[in-house]
Amino acid sequence: MSVLKFWDPTTGSWAPVLVAQSPDASGTSFPANPGVGQRYFRTDIRNGMGFVWDGTRWLSEQQFQISADIPGVTADYQPVWTAIPTDYPIWLEAWESMIYLAPAATWVLNVDKILWDESAYANIVNRSSAGLTAARWYSYRDAIGVVCDGTLGNSSSNQTGIRIWVDEQTGTSGYYAGVRVYYRLIAT
Amino acid sequence: MDARSRSLPKPQPDLWLDTSEDGLDVIFPSGTSFPASPRIGQAFYRTDIRGGMLFRWNGTRWLSEQVFQVFGGTQAAQSSPPAIWHPLPPDFAIWVERMDTVAYVSSAATWTIVADVHHFDNNLIDTLVSRSTAGQTGAKLYHYTDLIGVEVDGTGGNVSNEPIMFRVTITEVSGAATFYGQGLISYRLIAT
């Protein structure tokens, strides 16, 4: 860190008036009272990882991915169960999708959060093909902004997951899609 | 000399920005070779690696700050699907950190999801991590994280006995069930 100091004639010494955190500050616990955008490198997390305070959370600088590819299906696609971290909650930041329909039909691409023991499937984001022209590619990127916490273990009622699946609602068509969900770790 | 400079009351300033409190630079040091005697957590930006990449000294190695990911999984498999092969970087050795796994088995059965390094020419298999569903309750979702901590070097090229690659294998060991699962392997580059 850098410290702005002034000369205090009453004590005859330099006294701090402002402490500025270096962007390369590191350690095993975050500094108190961070400013938005402040960076801190945690040496104790996964061999070392940089985090940035976004005003609410310390988010990893590294952006991770959840990935699913749906290759030319003609009916509802079985959900893809995705591996999520068990050591830190994650901040689902955004998702990208690419969709191709053969003839006109309506499909909905879904990313769900699962609370398994509660049989709860909370839709996080979805993308409908309604109104799209058939036989064309469409690409999207949408913000998410949702926490998913897989740190609670495999005991009852704590099993949290993310699934990606596609639902054919009307029409008959071949459907192709690729999905990338981007997330960051949340540390405290 | 401007008016402000002329008005300085004494040669010693009243304010002083002390950047020596922890000895860190505000801008990451950079270059084409790492500094000697780094401290743990020290950062260095290598301008000559892959268009520029930030590395940190972890006490033993310079590891890329960026984490890379390898996915291997299957969707509603009724029996063992073919193994999935993944390329390893041919330019740098890697530090394989962990595998995060999700597993769902529709009814009681045992499946395994295994990540290994396959030495192609002599058919040697180095298992990095193996996760079994044995003992799990059927029709429930399970998440796991297995730490690995192994260096894998794919820089030997394609000459005899050198080609190696990641392999993720999902196997139905016993029973008859539907398996959904995915292994997510995380690694960093090692530079010297």
mmCIF file of C-alpha atoms in Angstrom:
data_model
loop_
_atom_site.group_PDB
_atom_site.id
_atom_site.type_symbol
_atom_site.label_atom_id
_atom_site.label_comp_id
_atom_site.label_asym_id
_atom_site.label_seq_id
_atom_site.Cartn_x
_atom_site.Cartn_y
_atom_site.Cartn_z
ATOM 1 C CA MET A 1 0.000 0.000 0.000
ATOM 2 C CA SER A 2 0.983 3.623 -0.330
ATOM 3 C CA VAL A 3 0.529 6.089 2.516
ATOM 4 C CA LEU A 4 0.210 9.833 2.090
ATOM 5 C CA LYS A 5 1.826 11.379 5.157
ATOM 6 C CA PHE A 6 2.130 14.925 6.485
ATOM 7 C CA TRP A 7 4.747 16.388 8.735
ATOM 8 C CA ASP A 8 3.254 16.932 12.170
ATOM 9 C CA PRO A 9 5.326 19.648 13.867
ATOM 10 C CA THR A 10 3.692 18.952 17.220
ATOM 11 C CA THR A 11 5.114 15.437 17.322
ATOM 12 C CA GLY A 12 8.034 16.006 15.052
ATOM 13 C CA SER A 13 7.153 12.981 12.931
ATOM 14 C CA TRP A 14 5.361 11.930 9.746
ATOM 15 C CA ALA A 15 1.682 11.042 10.279
ATOM 16 C CA PRO A 16 -0.626 9.258 7.792
ATOM 17 C CA VAL A 17 -3.532 11.125 6.227
ATOM 18 C CA LEU A 18 -4.472 8.770 3.391
ATOM 19 C CA VAL A 19 -3.827 5.088 2.775
ATOM 20 C CA ALA A 20 -3.920 3.950 -0.833
ATOM 21 C CA GLN A 21 -4.092 0.238 -1.608
ATOM 22 C CA SER A 22 -1.753 -1.007 -4.257
ATOM 23 C CA PRO A 23 -3.374 -2.981 -7.084
ATOM 24 C CA ASP A 24 -0.900 -5.703 -6.240
ATOM 25 C CA ALA A 25 -1.815 -5.958 -2.570
ATOM 26 C CA SER A 26 -1.975 -9.536 -1.398
ATOM 27 C CA GLY A 27 -2.619 -11.606 1.688
ATOM 28 C CA THR A 28 -4.987 -14.066 3.292
ATOM 29 C CA SER A 29 -7.820 -11.730 4.275
ATOM 30 C CA PHE A 30 -9.460 -8.884 2.438
ATOM 31 C CA PRO A 31 -8.895 -5.287 3.541
ATOM 32 C CA ALA A 32 -11.635 -3.488 5.419
ATOM 33 C CA ASN A 33 -13.663 -0.735 3.776
ATOM 34 C CA PRO A 34 -12.702 -1.460 0.166
ATOM 35 C CA GLY A 35 -13.534 0.919 -2.623
ATOM 36 C CA VAL A 36 -15.420 -0.157 -5.738
ATOM 37 C CA GLY A 37 -12.949 -1.651 -8.170
ATOM 38 C CA GLN A 38 -10.306 -2.243 -5.519
ATOM 39 C CA ARG A 39 -8.198 -5.277 -6.275
ATOM 40 C CA TYR A 40 -6.753 -7.780 -3.836
ATOM 41 C CA PHE A 41 -4.826 -10.965 -4.467
ATOM 42 C CA ARG A 42 -5.684 -13.810 -2.082
ATOM 43 C CA THR A 43 -2.667 -16.044 -1.722
ATOM 44 C CA ASP A 44 -4.684 -18.679 0.178
ATOM 45 C CA ILE A 45 -7.384 -19.330 -2.423
ATOM 46 C CA ARG A 46 -6.743 -21.986 -5.070
ATOM 47 C CA ASN A 47 -3.006 -21.367 -5.414
ATOM 48 C CA GLY A 48 -3.659 -17.660 -5.406
ATOM 49 C CA MET A 49 -6.414 -15.656 -7.059
ATOM 50 C CA GLY A 50 -7.145 -11.992 -7.670
ATOM 51 C CA PHE A 51 -10.449 -10.489 -6.541
ATOM 52 C CA VAL A 52 -12.154 -7.163 -7.125
ATOM 53 C CA TRP A 53 -14.660 -5.467 -4.835
ATOM 54 C CA ASP A 54 -17.759 -4.649 -6.888
ATOM 55 C CA GLY A 55 -19.428 -2.620 -4.150
ATOM 56 C CA THR A 56 -21.183 -5.660 -2.691
ATOM 57 C CA ARG A 57 -18.945 -8.702 -3.119
ATOM 58 C CA TRP A 58 -15.373 -9.716 -3.692
ATOM 59 C CA LEU A 59 -15.524 -11.323 -7.145
ATOM 60 C CA SER A 60 -12.691 -13.249 -8.737
ATOM 61 C CA GLU A 61 -11.029 -11.430 -11.582
ATOM 62 C CA GLN A 62 -10.980 -14.730 -13.373
ATOM 63 C CA GLN A 63 -14.156 -15.447 -15.250
ATOM 64 C CA PHE A 64 -15.069 -19.135 -15.385
ATOM 65 C CA GLN A 65 -17.438 -20.929 -17.727
ATOM 66 C CA ILE A 66 -20.229 -23.429 -17.671
ATOM 67 C CA SER A 67 -20.673 -24.972 -21.065
ATOM 68 C CA ALA A 68 -23.324 -26.991 -22.906
ATOM 69 C CA ASP A 69 -23.780 -27.843 -26.535
ATOM 70 C CA ILE A 70 -27.063 -29.073 -27.968
ATOM 71 C CA PRO A 71 -26.465 -30.836 -31.251
ATOM 72 C CA GLY A 72 -29.368 -31.018 -33.639
ATOM 73 C CA VAL A 73 -32.213 -32.292 -31.468
ATOM 74 C CA THR A 74 -35.765 -32.799 -32.644
ATOM 75 C CA ALA A 75 -37.474 -33.035 -29.269
ATOM 76 C CA ASP A 76 -36.942 -31.750 -25.730
ATOM 77 C CA TYR A 77 -33.301 -32.183 -24.851
ATOM 78 C CA GLN A 78 -32.348 -33.952 -21.654
ATOM 79 C CA PRO A 79 -30.821 -31.482 -19.232
ATOM 80 C CA VAL A 80 -27.079 -31.074 -19.111
ATOM 81 C CA TRP A 81 -25.983 -31.147 -15.468
ATOM 82 C CA THR A 82 -23.041 -28.880 -14.942
ATOM 83 C CA ALA A 83 -20.265 -29.071 -12.387
ATOM 84 C CA ILE A 84 -20.068 -26.057 -10.104
ATOM 85 C CA PRO A 85 -17.521 -25.261 -7.386
ATOM 86 C CA THR A 86 -18.067 -26.717 -3.948
ATOM 87 C CA ASP A 87 -15.641 -24.391 -2.196
ATOM 88 C CA TYR A 88 -17.010 -20.957 -3.066
ATOM 89 C CA PRO A 89 -20.399 -19.566 -4.092
ATOM 90 C CA ILE A 90 -20.462 -18.230 -7.605
ATOM 91 C CA TRP A 91 -21.799 -15.085 -9.203
ATOM 92 C CA LEU A 92 -23.512 -15.912 -12.479
ATOM 93 C CA GLU A 93 -22.618 -12.894 -14.513
ATOM 94 C CA ALA A 94 -23.809 -13.403 -18.057
ATOM 95 C CA TRP A 95 -24.592 -16.036 -20.638
ATOM 96 C CA GLU A 96 -24.098 -16.362 -24.325
ATOM 97 C CA SER A 97 -26.221 -18.486 -26.582
ATOM 98 C CA MET A 98 -26.248 -19.375 -30.224
ATOM 99 C CA ILE A 99 -29.413 -20.803 -31.725
ATOM 100 C CA TYR A 100 -30.255 -22.338 -35.048
ATOM 101 C CA LEU A 101 -33.710 -23.554 -36.071
ATOM 102 C CA ALA A 102 -34.327 -25.699 -39.106
ATOM 103 C CA PRO A 103 -37.934 -24.751 -40.017
ATOM 104 C CA ALA A 104 -40.039 -22.369 -37.956
ATOM 105 C CA ALA A 105 -40.849 -23.585 -34.458
ATOM 106 C CA THR A 106 -40.734 -22.291 -30.925
ATOM 107 C CA TRP A 107 -38.116 -23.584 -28.564
ATOM 108 C CA VAL A 108 -37.029 -22.219 -25.216
ATOM 109 C CA LEU A 109 -33.462 -22.577 -24.048
ATOM 110 C CA ASN A 110 -33.251 -22.646 -20.249
ATOM 111 C CA VAL A 111 -30.644 -22.296 -17.527
ATOM 112 C CA ASP A 112 -32.107 -23.441 -14.204
ATOM 113 C CA LYS A 113 -30.945 -23.485 -10.641
ATOM 114 C CA ILE A 114 -31.828 -26.741 -8.973
ATOM 115 C CA LEU A 115 -32.583 -27.323 -5.340
ATOM 116 C CA TRP A 116 -32.691 -31.043 -5.704
ATOM 117 C CA ASP A 117 -34.287 -32.279 -2.497
ATOM 118 C CA GLU A 118 -36.935 -29.619 -2.690
ATOM 119 C CA SER A 119 -37.726 -30.564 -6.290
ATOM 120 C CA ALA A 120 -37.353 -26.899 -7.084
ATOM 121 C CA TYR A 121 -36.153 -25.762 -10.473
ATOM 122 C CA ALA A 122 -35.821 -22.005 -10.533
ATOM 123 C CA ASN A 123 -35.330 -20.668 -14.003
ATOM 124 C CA ILE A 124 -32.410 -18.246 -14.024
ATOM 125 C CA VAL A 125 -32.516 -17.154 -17.650
ATOM 126 C CA ASN A 126 -34.123 -18.344 -20.840
ATOM 127 C CA ARG A 127 -34.162 -17.516 -24.504
ATOM 128 C CA SER A 128 -37.149 -18.222 -26.723
ATOM 129 C CA SER A 129 -36.918 -18.721 -30.447
ATOM 130 C CA ALA A 130 -40.375 -17.231 -30.964
ATOM 131 C CA GLY A 131 -40.375 -14.846 -33.876
ATOM 132 C CA LEU A 132 -37.010 -15.926 -35.217
ATOM 133 C CA THR A 133 -36.602 -16.614 -38.893
ATOM 134 C CA ALA A 134 -35.935 -20.264 -39.604
ATOM 135 C CA ALA A 135 -32.650 -21.520 -41.017
ATOM 136 C CA ARG A 136 -30.607 -18.652 -39.613
ATOM 137 C CA TRP A 137 -28.074 -18.345 -36.814
ATOM 138 C CA TYR A 138 -28.811 -16.087 -33.871
ATOM 139 C CA SER A 139 -26.347 -15.095 -31.163
ATOM 140 C CA TYR A 140 -27.072 -13.412 -27.873
ATOM 141 C CA ARG A 141 -25.339 -12.263 -24.722
ATOM 142 C CA ASP A 142 -27.444 -11.432 -21.678
ATOM 143 C CA ALA A 143 -26.554 -10.342 -18.171
ATOM 144 C CA ILE A 144 -27.639 -12.609 -15.310
ATOM 145 C CA GLY A 145 -26.577 -11.339 -11.859
ATOM 146 C CA VAL A 146 -27.532 -14.283 -9.636
ATOM 147 C CA VAL A 147 -25.702 -16.061 -6.810
ATOM 148 C CA CYS A 148 -25.538 -19.860 -6.842
ATOM 149 C CA ASP A 149 -24.102 -21.534 -3.759
ATOM 150 C CA GLY A 150 -22.796 -25.067 -4.151
ATOM 151 C CA THR A 151 -20.817 -25.003 -0.911
ATOM 152 C CA LEU A 152 -23.425 -26.599 1.293
ATOM 153 C CA GLY A 153 -22.404 -30.141 0.519
ATOM 154 C CA ASN A 154 -24.369 -33.202 -0.430
ATOM 155 C CA SER A 155 -26.513 -33.469 2.656
ATOM 156 C CA SER A 156 -30.267 -33.319 2.425
ATOM 157 C CA SER A 157 -31.869 -30.143 1.075
ATOM 158 C CA ASN A 158 -28.504 -28.644 0.251
ATOM 159 C CA GLN A 159 -27.863 -30.045 -3.160
ATOM 160 C CA THR A 160 -27.726 -27.122 -5.504
ATOM 161 C CA GLY A 161 -26.981 -27.416 -9.163
ATOM 162 C CA ILE A 162 -27.316 -25.825 -12.544
ATOM 163 C CA ARG A 163 -28.884 -27.480 -15.536
ATOM 164 C CA ILE A 164 -29.165 -26.391 -19.136
ATOM 165 C CA TRP A 165 -31.911 -27.797 -21.321
ATOM 166 C CA VAL A 166 -34.177 -26.930 -24.200
ATOM 167 C CA ASP A 167 -37.942 -27.205 -24.391
ATOM 168 C CA GLU A 168 -39.723 -27.633 -27.722
ATOM 169 C CA GLN A 169 -42.995 -25.781 -27.295
ATOM 170 C CA THR A 170 -44.581 -25.631 -30.728
ATOM 171 C CA GLY A 171 -43.833 -26.853 -34.222
ATOM 172 C CA THR A 172 -41.474 -29.520 -35.426
ATOM 173 C CA SER A 173 -37.938 -28.545 -36.105
ATOM 174 C CA GLY A 174 -34.314 -29.424 -35.710
ATOM 175 C CA TYR A 175 -32.700 -27.321 -33.010
ATOM 176 C CA TYR A 176 -29.027 -26.557 -32.465
ATOM 177 C CA ALA A 177 -27.604 -24.446 -29.680
ATOM 178 C CA GLY A 178 -24.464 -23.656 -27.787
ATOM 179 C CA VAL A 179 -24.511 -22.154 -24.325
ATOM 180 C CA ARG A 180 -21.782 -20.552 -22.228
ATOM 181 C CA VAL A 181 -22.592 -19.264 -18.761
ATOM 182 C CA TYR A 182 -19.905 -17.036 -17.277
ATOM 183 C CA TYR A 183 -19.346 -16.830 -13.555
ATOM 184 C CA ARG A 184 -16.901 -15.586 -10.932
ATOM 185 C CA LEU A 185 -16.074 -16.924 -7.511
ATOM 186 C CA ILE A 186 -17.338 -15.031 -4.480
ATOM 187 C CA ALA A 187 -14.921 -14.896 -1.559
ATOM 188 C CA THR A 188 -15.242 -13.346 1.853
ATOM 189 C CA MET B 1 10.151 29.217 -11.563
ATOM 190 C CA ASP B 2 6.430 29.744 -10.984
ATOM 191 C CA ALA B 3 4.804 31.506 -8.056
ATOM 192 C CA ARG B 4 3.956 28.313 -6.165
ATOM 193 C CA SER B 5 7.474 27.021 -6.327
ATOM 194 C CA ARG B 6 8.840 30.319 -5.132
ATOM 195 C CA SER B 7 6.417 30.271 -2.206
ATOM 196 C CA LEU B 8 7.578 26.955 -0.749
ATOM 197 C CA PRO B 9 8.292 27.810 2.850
ATOM 198 C CA LYS B 10 11.073 25.365 3.420
ATOM 199 C CA PRO B 11 13.044 22.748 1.512
ATOM 200 C CA GLN B 12 11.388 19.810 3.280
ATOM 201 C CA PRO B 13 7.838 19.105 2.016
ATOM 202 C CA ASP B 14 4.844 18.888 4.306
ATOM 203 C CA LEU B 15 3.350 15.952 2.400
ATOM 204 C CA TRP B 16 5.092 12.761 1.382
ATOM 205 C CA LEU B 17 3.722 9.773 -0.542
ATOM 206 C CA ASP B 18 5.397 6.788 1.037
ATOM 207 C CA THR B 19 5.186 3.811 -1.332
ATOM 208 C CA SER B 20 7.605 1.692 0.609
ATOM 209 C CA GLU B 21 5.176 0.307 3.184
ATOM 210 C CA ASP B 22 5.100 -3.144 1.628
ATOM 211 C CA GLY B 23 7.645 -2.792 -1.116
ATOM 212 C CA LEU B 24 5.124 -3.374 -3.900
ATOM 213 C CA ASP B 25 5.064 -1.671 -7.256
ATOM 214 C CA VAL B 26 1.872 -0.016 -8.361
ATOM 215 C CA ILE B 27 2.306 -1.295 -11.904
ATOM 216 C CA PHE B 28 3.096 -4.963 -12.369
ATOM 217 C CA PRO B 29 6.735 -5.458 -13.228
ATOM 218 C CA SER B 30 7.143 -7.013 -16.642
ATOM 219 C CA GLY B 31 9.731 -8.489 -18.921
ATOM 220 C CA THR B 32 10.879 -11.628 -20.643
ATOM 221 C CA SER B 33 12.456 -13.386 -17.652
ATOM 222 C CA PHE B 34 11.277 -13.783 -14.091
ATOM 223 C CA PRO B 35 13.026 -11.997 -11.239
ATOM 224 C CA ALA B 36 15.279 -13.882 -8.895
ATOM 225 C CA SER B 37 14.228 -14.595 -5.298
ATOM 226 C CA PRO B 38 10.517 -13.835 -5.617
ATOM 227 C CA ARG B 39 8.249 -13.719 -2.585
ATOM 228 C CA ILE B 40 5.077 -15.815 -2.419
ATOM 229 C CA GLY B 41 2.281 -14.100 -4.287
ATOM 230 C CA GLN B 42 4.625 -11.846 -6.245
ATOM 231 C CA ALA B 43 3.319 -10.974 -9.686
ATOM 232 C CA PHE B 44 5.233 -10.693 -12.908
ATOM 233 C CA TYR B 45 3.871 -10.001 -16.353
ATOM 234 C CA ARG B 46 5.640 -11.975 -19.046
ATOM 235 C CA THR B 47 5.458 -9.982 -22.231
ATOM 236 C CA ASP B 48 6.833 -12.861 -24.303
ATOM 237 C CA ILE B 49 4.285 -15.529 -23.378
ATOM 238 C CA ARG B 50 1.153 -15.915 -25.482
ATOM 239 C CA GLY B 51 0.812 -12.234 -26.213
ATOM 240 C CA GLY B 52 1.458 -11.351 -22.577
ATOM 241 C CA MET B 53 0.402 -13.185 -19.443
ATOM 242 C CA LEU B 54 0.491 -12.495 -15.719
ATOM 243 C CA PHE B 55 2.162 -15.055 -13.453
ATOM 244 C CA ARG B 56 2.447 -15.429 -9.689
ATOM 245 C CA TRP B 57 5.092 -17.163 -7.648
ATOM 246 C CA ASN B 58 3.446 -19.708 -5.364
ATOM 247 C CA GLY B 59 6.596 -20.604 -3.478
ATOM 248 C CA THR B 60 7.589 -23.345 -5.911
ATOM 249 C CA ARG B 61 6.447 -22.374 -9.383
ATOM 250 C CA TRP B 62 5.435 -19.425 -11.486
ATOM 251 C CA LEU B 63 1.771 -20.147 -12.213
ATOM 252 C CA SER B 64 -0.396 -18.229 -14.643
ATOM 253 C CA GLU B 65 -2.945 -16.115 -12.844
ATOM 254 C CA GLN B 66 -5.424 -17.246 -15.453
ATOM 255 C CA VAL B 67 -7.094 -20.573 -14.760
ATOM 256 C CA PHE B 68 -7.931 -22.750 -17.759
ATOM 257 C CA GLN B 69 -10.771 -25.252 -17.882
ATOM 258 C CA VAL B 70 -11.331 -28.638 -19.477
ATOM 259 C CA PHE B 71 -14.828 -30.128 -19.593
ATOM 260 C CA GLY B 72 -15.696 -33.783 -19.820
ATOM 261 C CA GLY B 73 -19.146 -35.192 -19.318
ATOM 262 C CA THR B 74 -22.122 -37.032 -20.609
ATOM 263 C CA GLN B 75 -25.809 -36.493 -20.886
ATOM 264 C CA ALA B 76 -28.220 -39.308 -20.045
ATOM 265 C CA ALA B 77 -25.866 -42.201 -20.718
ATOM 266 C CA GLN B 78 -27.337 -45.680 -20.425
ATOM 267 C CA SER B 79 -23.949 -47.341 -20.674
ATOM 268 C CA SER B 80 -20.320 -46.296 -20.666
ATOM 269 C CA PRO B 81 -19.837 -43.591 -23.287
ATOM 270 C CA PRO B 82 -16.605 -43.258 -25.268
ATOM 271 C CA ALA B 83 -13.735 -41.540 -23.492
ATOM 272 C CA ILE B 84 -13.272 -37.859 -24.204
ATOM 273 C CA TRP B 85 -9.826 -36.716 -25.301
ATOM 274 C CA HIS B 86 -8.573 -33.247 -24.614
ATOM 275 C CA PRO B 87 -5.472 -31.518 -25.905
ATOM 276 C CA LEU B 88 -2.752 -30.413 -23.531
ATOM 277 C CA PRO B 89 -0.802 -27.232 -24.214
ATOM 278 C CA PRO B 90 2.310 -28.127 -26.197
ATOM 279 C CA ASP B 91 4.126 -24.923 -25.210
ATOM 280 C CA PHE B 92 4.067 -24.992 -21.407
ATOM 281 C CA ALA B 93 3.780 -27.576 -18.681
ATOM 282 C CA ILE B 94 0.620 -27.201 -16.626
ATOM 283 C CA TRP B 95 -0.314 -27.400 -12.970
ATOM 284 C CA VAL B 96 -3.544 -29.401 -12.693
ATOM 285 C CA GLU B 97 -5.351 -28.007 -9.701
ATOM 286 C CA ARG B 98 -8.702 -29.689 -9.269
ATOM 287 C CA MET B 99 -11.690 -31.470 -10.683
ATOM 288 C CA ASP B 100 -15.212 -30.352 -9.849
ATOM 289 C CA THR B 101 -17.754 -33.064 -10.509
ATOM 290 C CA VAL B 102 -21.498 -33.327 -10.695
ATOM 291 C CA ALA B 103 -23.092 -36.774 -10.754
ATOM 292 C CA TYR B 104 -26.645 -37.959 -10.981
ATOM 293 C CA VAL B 105 -27.542 -41.640 -11.178
ATOM 294 C CA SER B 106 -31.176 -42.462 -11.846
ATOM 295 C CA SER B 107 -31.245 -45.568 -9.651
ATOM 296 C CA ALA B 108 -28.783 -47.568 -7.581
ATOM 297 C CA ALA B 109 -25.685 -48.275 -9.666
ATOM 298 C CA THR B 110 -22.018 -47.487 -9.612
ATOM 299 C CA TRP B 111 -20.394 -45.224 -12.139
ATOM 300 C CA THR B 112 -16.993 -43.618 -12.135
ATOM 301 C CA ILE B 113 -15.721 -40.462 -13.705
ATOM 302 C CA VAL B 114 -11.967 -40.518 -14.094
ATOM 303 C CA ALA B 115 -9.531 -37.899 -15.315
ATOM 304 C CA ASP B 116 -6.159 -39.189 -16.364
ATOM 305 C CA VAL B 117 -3.136 -38.424 -18.456
ATOM 306 C CA HIS B 118 -2.660 -40.838 -21.306
ATOM 307 C CA HIS B 119 0.841 -41.470 -22.666
ATOM 308 C CA PHE B 120 -0.173 -42.591 -26.091
ATOM 309 C CA ASP B 121 2.750 -44.563 -27.500
ATOM 310 C CA ASN B 122 3.371 -46.762 -24.493
ATOM 311 C CA ASN B 123 -0.248 -46.740 -23.361
ATOM 312 C CA LEU B 124 0.590 -45.618 -19.838
ATOM 313 C CA ILE B 125 -2.239 -44.122 -17.844
ATOM 314 C CA ASP B 126 -1.588 -41.724 -14.971
ATOM 315 C CA THR B 127 -4.824 -41.328 -13.087
ATOM 316 C CA LEU B 128 -5.228 -37.805 -11.777
ATOM 317 C CA VAL B 129 -8.499 -38.273 -9.963
ATOM 318 C CA SER B 130 -11.301 -40.823 -9.808
ATOM 319 C CA ARG B 131 -14.749 -40.129 -8.477
ATOM 320 C CA SER B 132 -17.157 -43.007 -7.898
ATOM 321 C CA THR B 133 -20.872 -42.916 -7.244
ATOM 322 C CA ALA B 134 -20.641 -45.971 -4.992
ATOM 323 C CA GLY B 135 -22.727 -45.515 -1.897
ATOM 324 C CA GLN B 136 -24.757 -42.673 -3.310
ATOM 325 C CA THR B 137 -28.503 -42.648 -3.034
ATOM 326 C CA GLY B 138 -30.155 -43.128 -6.413
ATOM 327 C CA ALA B 139 -31.948 -40.216 -8.044
ATOM 328 C CA LYS B 140 -30.081 -37.526 -6.148
ATOM 329 C CA LEU B 141 -27.662 -34.874 -7.274
ATOM 330 C CA TYR B 142 -24.101 -34.851 -5.940
ATOM 331 C CA HIS B 143 -21.311 -32.322 -6.255
ATOM 332 C CA TYR B 144 -17.672 -32.945 -5.424
ATOM 333 C CA THR B 145 -14.364 -31.155 -5.569
ATOM 334 C CA ASP B 146 -11.186 -33.200 -5.687
ATOM 335 C CA LEU B 147 -7.873 -31.401 -5.414
ATOM 336 C CA ILE B 148 -5.197 -32.754 -7.722
ATOM 337 C CA GLY B 149 -1.974 -30.760 -7.511
ATOM 338 C CA VAL B 150 0.005 -32.507 -10.233
ATOM 339 C CA GLU B 151 2.353 -31.129 -12.855
ATOM 340 C CA VAL B 152 1.738 -32.448 -16.361
ATOM 341 C CA ASP B 153 4.141 -31.714 -19.168
ATOM 342 C CA GLY B 154 2.856 -31.917 -22.710
ATOM 343 C CA THR B 155 5.782 -30.033 -24.220
ATOM 344 C CA GLY B 156 7.637 -33.106 -25.439
ATOM 345 C CA GLY B 157 6.179 -32.880 -28.901
ATOM 346 C CA ASN B 158 4.879 -35.602 -31.162
ATOM 347 C CA VAL B 159 7.958 -37.764 -31.279
ATOM 348 C CA SER B 160 7.802 -41.352 -30.067
ATOM 349 C CA ASN B 161 6.812 -41.849 -26.431
ATOM 350 C CA GLU B 162 6.106 -38.176 -25.927
ATOM 351 C CA PRO B 163 2.506 -37.493 -27.032
ATOM 352 C CA ILE B 164 0.313 -37.187 -23.968
ATOM 353 C CA MET B 165 -3.201 -35.901 -23.501
ATOM 354 C CA PHE B 166 -5.987 -35.530 -21.004
ATOM 355 C CA ARG B 167 -8.621 -38.228 -21.014
ATOM 356 C CA VAL B 168 -11.934 -38.179 -19.182
ATOM 357 C CA THR B 169 -13.633 -41.550 -18.896
ATOM 358 C CA ILE B 170 -17.100 -42.229 -17.572
ATOM 359 C CA THR B 171 -17.755 -45.877 -16.829
ATOM 360 C CA GLU B 172 -20.740 -47.864 -15.688
ATOM 361 C CA VAL B 173 -19.111 -50.224 -13.217
ATOM 362 C CA SER B 174 -22.170 -52.100 -11.952
ATOM 363 C CA GLY B 175 -25.942 -51.947 -12.061
ATOM 364 C CA ALA B 176 -28.168 -50.480 -14.742
ATOM 365 C CA ALA B 177 -28.991 -46.815 -14.466
ATOM 366 C CA THR B 178 -28.925 -43.592 -16.365
ATOM 367 C CA PHE B 179 -26.002 -41.320 -15.593
ATOM 368 C CA TYR B 180 -25.752 -37.589 -15.969
ATOM 369 C CA GLY B 181 -22.501 -35.989 -15.027
ATOM 370 C CA GLN B 182 -19.648 -33.719 -15.778
ATOM 371 C CA GLY B 183 -16.076 -33.288 -14.654
ATOM 372 C CA LEU B 184 -14.551 -29.850 -14.834
ATOM 373 C CA ILE B 185 -10.753 -29.816 -14.628
ATOM 374 C CA SER B 186 -8.922 -26.590 -13.819
ATOM 375 C CA TYR B 187 -5.270 -25.928 -14.550
ATOM 376 C CA ARG B 188 -2.691 -23.152 -14.837
ATOM 377 C CA LEU B 189 0.345 -22.741 -17.038
ATOM 378 C CA ILE B 190 3.778 -23.153 -15.497
ATOM 379 C CA ALA B 191 6.470 -20.843 -16.807
ATOM 380 C CA THR B 192 10.156 -20.693 -16.009
#
